[in-house]
Coordinates of C-alpha atoms in Angstrom, one line a residue:
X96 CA 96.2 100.0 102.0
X97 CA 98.8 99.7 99.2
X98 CA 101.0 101.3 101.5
X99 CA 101.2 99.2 104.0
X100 CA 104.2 96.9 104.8
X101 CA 104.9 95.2 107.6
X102 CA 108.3 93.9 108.5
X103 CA 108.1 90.8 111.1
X104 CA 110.5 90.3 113.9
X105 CA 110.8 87.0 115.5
X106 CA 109.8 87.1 119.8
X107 CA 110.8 85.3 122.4
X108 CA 108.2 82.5 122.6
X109 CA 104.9 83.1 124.6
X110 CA 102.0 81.2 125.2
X111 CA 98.6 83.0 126.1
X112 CA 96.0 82.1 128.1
X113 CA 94.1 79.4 125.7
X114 CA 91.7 81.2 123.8
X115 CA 89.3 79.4 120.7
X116 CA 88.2 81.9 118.0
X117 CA 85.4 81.5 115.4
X118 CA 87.0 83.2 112.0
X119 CA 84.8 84.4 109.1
X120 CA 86.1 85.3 105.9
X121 CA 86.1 88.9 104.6
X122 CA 87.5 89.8 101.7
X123 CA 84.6 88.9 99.0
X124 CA 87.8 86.7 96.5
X125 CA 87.4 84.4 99.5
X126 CA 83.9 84.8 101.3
X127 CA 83.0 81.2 99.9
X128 CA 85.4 79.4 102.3
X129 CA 84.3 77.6 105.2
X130 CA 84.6 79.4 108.5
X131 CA 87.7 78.6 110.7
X132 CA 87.9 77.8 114.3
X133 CA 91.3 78.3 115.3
X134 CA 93.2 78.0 119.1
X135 CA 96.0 80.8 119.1
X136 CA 99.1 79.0 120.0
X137 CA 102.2 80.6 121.0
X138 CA 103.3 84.1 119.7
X139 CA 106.4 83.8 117.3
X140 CA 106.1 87.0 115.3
X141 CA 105.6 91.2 116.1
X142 CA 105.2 92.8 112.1
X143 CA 105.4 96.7 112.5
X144 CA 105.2 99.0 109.7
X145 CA 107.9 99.9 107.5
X146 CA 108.5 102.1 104.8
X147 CA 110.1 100.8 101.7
X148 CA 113.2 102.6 99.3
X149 CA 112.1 105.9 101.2
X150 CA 108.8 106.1 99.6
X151 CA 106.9 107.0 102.4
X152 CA 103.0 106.8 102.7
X153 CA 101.0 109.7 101.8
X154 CA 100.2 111.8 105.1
X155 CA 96.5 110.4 105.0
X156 CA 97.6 107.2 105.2
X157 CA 100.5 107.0 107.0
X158 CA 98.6 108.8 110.2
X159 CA 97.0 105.1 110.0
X160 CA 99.9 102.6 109.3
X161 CA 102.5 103.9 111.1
X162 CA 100.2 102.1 114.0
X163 CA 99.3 98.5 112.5
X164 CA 101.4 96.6 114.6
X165 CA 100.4 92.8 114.5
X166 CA 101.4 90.4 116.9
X167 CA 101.2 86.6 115.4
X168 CA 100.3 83.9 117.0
X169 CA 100.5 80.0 116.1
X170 CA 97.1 78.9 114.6
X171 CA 96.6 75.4 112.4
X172 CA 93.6 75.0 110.3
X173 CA 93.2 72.6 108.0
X174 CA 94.1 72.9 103.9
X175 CA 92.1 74.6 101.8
X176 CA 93.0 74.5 98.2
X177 CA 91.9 77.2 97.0
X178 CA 93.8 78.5 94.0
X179 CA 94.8 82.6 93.3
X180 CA 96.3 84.9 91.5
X181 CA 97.9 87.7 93.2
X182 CA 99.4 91.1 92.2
X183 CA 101.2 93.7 94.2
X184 CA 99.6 96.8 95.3
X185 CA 102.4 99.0 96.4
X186 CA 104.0 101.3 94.0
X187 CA 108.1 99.9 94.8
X188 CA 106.9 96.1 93.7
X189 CA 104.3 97.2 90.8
X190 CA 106.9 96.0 88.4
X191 CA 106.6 92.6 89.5
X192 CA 104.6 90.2 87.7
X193 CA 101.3 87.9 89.2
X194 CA 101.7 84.9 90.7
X195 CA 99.4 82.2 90.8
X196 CA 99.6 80.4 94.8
X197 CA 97.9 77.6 96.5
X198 CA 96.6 78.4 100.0
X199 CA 97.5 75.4 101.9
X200 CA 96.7 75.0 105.7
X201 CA 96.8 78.6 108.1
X202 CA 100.2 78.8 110.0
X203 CA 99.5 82.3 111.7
X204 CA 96.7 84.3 113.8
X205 CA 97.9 88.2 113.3
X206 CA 96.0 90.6 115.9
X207 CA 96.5 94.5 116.4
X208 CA 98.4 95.3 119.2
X209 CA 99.6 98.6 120.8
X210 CA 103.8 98.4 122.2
X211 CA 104.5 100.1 125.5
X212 CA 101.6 101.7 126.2
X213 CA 101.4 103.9 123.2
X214 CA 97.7 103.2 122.0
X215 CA 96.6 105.2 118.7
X216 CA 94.4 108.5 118.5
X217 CA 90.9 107.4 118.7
X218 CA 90.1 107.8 115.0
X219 CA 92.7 105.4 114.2
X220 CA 92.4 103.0 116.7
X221 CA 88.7 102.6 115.1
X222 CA 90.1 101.0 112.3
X223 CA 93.7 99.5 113.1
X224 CA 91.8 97.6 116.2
X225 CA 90.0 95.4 113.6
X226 CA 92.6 94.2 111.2
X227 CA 92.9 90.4 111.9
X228 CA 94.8 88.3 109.6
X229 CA 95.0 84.6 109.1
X230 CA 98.1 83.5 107.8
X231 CA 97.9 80.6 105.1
X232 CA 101.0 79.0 103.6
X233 CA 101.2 78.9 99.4
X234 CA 102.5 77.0 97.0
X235 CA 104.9 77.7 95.1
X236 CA 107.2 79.6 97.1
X237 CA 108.2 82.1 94.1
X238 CA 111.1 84.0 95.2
X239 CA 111.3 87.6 95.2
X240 CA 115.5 88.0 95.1
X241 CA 114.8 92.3 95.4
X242 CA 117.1 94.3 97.9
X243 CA 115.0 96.9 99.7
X244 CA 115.8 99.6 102.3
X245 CA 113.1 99.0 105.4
X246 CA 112.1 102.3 107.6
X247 CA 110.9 102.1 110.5
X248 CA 107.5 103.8 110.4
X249 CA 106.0 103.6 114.5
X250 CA 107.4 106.1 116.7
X251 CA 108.0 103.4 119.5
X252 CA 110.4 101.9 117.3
X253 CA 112.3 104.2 114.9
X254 CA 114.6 105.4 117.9
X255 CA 115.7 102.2 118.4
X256 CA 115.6 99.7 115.5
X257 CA 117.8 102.0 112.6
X258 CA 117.0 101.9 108.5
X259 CA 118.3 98.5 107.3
X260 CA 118.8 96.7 103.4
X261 CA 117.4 93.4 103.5
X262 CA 117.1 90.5 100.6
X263 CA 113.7 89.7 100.1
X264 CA 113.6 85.9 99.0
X265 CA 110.8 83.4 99.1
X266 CA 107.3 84.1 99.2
X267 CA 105.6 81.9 102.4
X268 CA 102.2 82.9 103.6
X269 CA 99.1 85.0 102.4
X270 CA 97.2 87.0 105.6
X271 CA 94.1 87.5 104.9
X272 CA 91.2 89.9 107.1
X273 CA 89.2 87.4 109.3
X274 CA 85.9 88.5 111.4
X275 CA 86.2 87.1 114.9
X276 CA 82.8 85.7 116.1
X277 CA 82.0 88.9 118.8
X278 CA 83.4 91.8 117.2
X279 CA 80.8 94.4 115.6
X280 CA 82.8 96.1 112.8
X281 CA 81.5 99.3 111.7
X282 CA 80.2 99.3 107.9
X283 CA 82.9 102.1 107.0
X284 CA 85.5 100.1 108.7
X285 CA 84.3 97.0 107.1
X286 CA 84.8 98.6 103.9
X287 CA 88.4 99.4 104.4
X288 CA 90.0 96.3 106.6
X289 CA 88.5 93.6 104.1
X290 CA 90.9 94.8 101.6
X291 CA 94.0 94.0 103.8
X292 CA 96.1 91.3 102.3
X293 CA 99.3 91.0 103.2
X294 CA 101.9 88.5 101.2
X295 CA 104.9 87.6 103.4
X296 CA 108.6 86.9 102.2
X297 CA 111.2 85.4 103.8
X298 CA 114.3 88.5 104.5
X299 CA 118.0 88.2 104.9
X300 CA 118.5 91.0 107.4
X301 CA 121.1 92.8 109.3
X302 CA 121.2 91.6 113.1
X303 CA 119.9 93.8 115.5
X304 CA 120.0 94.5 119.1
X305 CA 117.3 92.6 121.1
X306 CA 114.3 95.3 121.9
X307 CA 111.8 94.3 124.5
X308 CA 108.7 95.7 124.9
X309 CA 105.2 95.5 126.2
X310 CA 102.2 94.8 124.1
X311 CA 98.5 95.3 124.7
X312 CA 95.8 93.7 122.7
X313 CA 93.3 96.2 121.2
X314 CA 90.5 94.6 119.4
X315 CA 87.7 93.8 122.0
X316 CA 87.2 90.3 121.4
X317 CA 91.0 89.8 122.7
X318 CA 90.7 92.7 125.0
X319 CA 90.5 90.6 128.6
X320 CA 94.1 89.2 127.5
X321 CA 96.8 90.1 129.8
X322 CA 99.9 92.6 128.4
X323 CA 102.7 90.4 127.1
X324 CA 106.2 91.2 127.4
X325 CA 108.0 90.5 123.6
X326 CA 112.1 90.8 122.9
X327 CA 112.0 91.1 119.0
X328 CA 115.5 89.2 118.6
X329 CA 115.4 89.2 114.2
X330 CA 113.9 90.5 111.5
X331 CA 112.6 87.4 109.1
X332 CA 110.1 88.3 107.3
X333 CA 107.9 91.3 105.1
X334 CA 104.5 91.6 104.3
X335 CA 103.5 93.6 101.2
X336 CA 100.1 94.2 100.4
X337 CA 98.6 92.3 97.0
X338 CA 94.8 91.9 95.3
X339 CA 93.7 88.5 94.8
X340 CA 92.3 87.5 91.0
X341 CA 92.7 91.2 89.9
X342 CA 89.7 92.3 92.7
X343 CA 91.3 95.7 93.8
X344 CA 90.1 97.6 97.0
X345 CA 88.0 100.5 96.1
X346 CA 89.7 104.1 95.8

């Protein structure tokens, strides 16, 4: 997963039906904090994948990410406190240094979704279906201040949303892979998805025209949910994926 960036576009707001989820930690840095019951709120965010400087995934790998499309939702828990250091996975921000954070309260829900009807060959929707991310906010807010070419990676969207330099500033929320009480990961897939964590920056980006699409939940637990109609109106912000206190995924 070192590959895999995600650049968030603010939505039109939506609210959906209310829904409580019980959240489990995954990732093993973390497994020792309580479990979270969240309410999503309203949606704020889509994050689709992005390639960074041109450096494209390996063909492996992209055949997976160019299909992690997360939409995010609003979801309050209370503060944690629990104190990391983080270090960036993919190989344009290797040269930056680690960072210690504080997680402070979760901000976000992030749940895979599929845009206009285009759902993912079966062998990757095994996987992608099961990346849930809680979004906490940290402390500091260490900038990044890098300039960095975004391209779009999902074929729904690189017709219509065009390469683009953005200024990646301040560092706002960790996302980190959640277990939703009803939904029976496979062990392979287990291995793999509790390794995603993402580390989102605020972006100074070009404008772009309004794109409205449809979206469809895809894990099961969220699978009765109606489709939602989202116009991404910005880009604001880009996850890149980091390890926590030097633990780094396997392979």
């Amino acid at each position: 997963m070192s590959y895999l960036d995600l650049e968030c576009f603010k939505t039109d707001p939506y609210q959906p039906p209310a829904i409580e989820l019980t959240l489990r930690h995954l990732n093993p840095v973390l497994d020792g904090l309580p479990i979270e019951q969240v309410t999503l709120g309203v949606r704020e965010q889509l994050c689709v994948p992005v390639a960074k400087n041109n450096v494209i995934p390996p063909p492996g790998a992209l055949d997976f990410i160019r299909f992690v499309d997360l939409a995010c939702y609003r979801a309050l828990t209370p503060a944690t406190g629990k104190g990391l250091v983080l270090s960036h996975l993919n190989p344009v921000l290797q040269d930056l240094p680690r960072t210690e954070v504080v997680l402070s309260r979760a901000q976000q829900m992030c749940v895979p979704v599929a845009k206009n009807g285009v759902v993912p060959p079966d062998e990757v929707l095994r996987l992608v279906q099961h990346i849930d991310l809680l979004c906490y906010g940290i402390t500091p807010n260490a900038p990044m201040n890098r300039a960095l070419n975004l391209r779009q990676l999902n074929p729904v969207l690189t017709g219509q949303i065009p390469p683009a330099t953005v200024r990646v500033t301040d560092a706002r929320q960790l996302c980190v892979p959640m277990l939703k009480r009803g939904d029976d990961i496979p062990p392979e897939v287990l291995e793999v998805v509790r390794w995603v964590d993402l580390e989102k920056f605020d972006t100074i980006a070009p404008g772009i025209a309004p794109v409205t699409l449809s979206l469809r939940h895809l894990n099961p637990v969220l699978g009765s949910l109606p489709q939602e109609r989202a116009t991404l109106t910005g880009a604001v912000q880009l996850g890149v994926p980091v390890a926590k206190n030097g633990q780094l995924p396997p392979g």
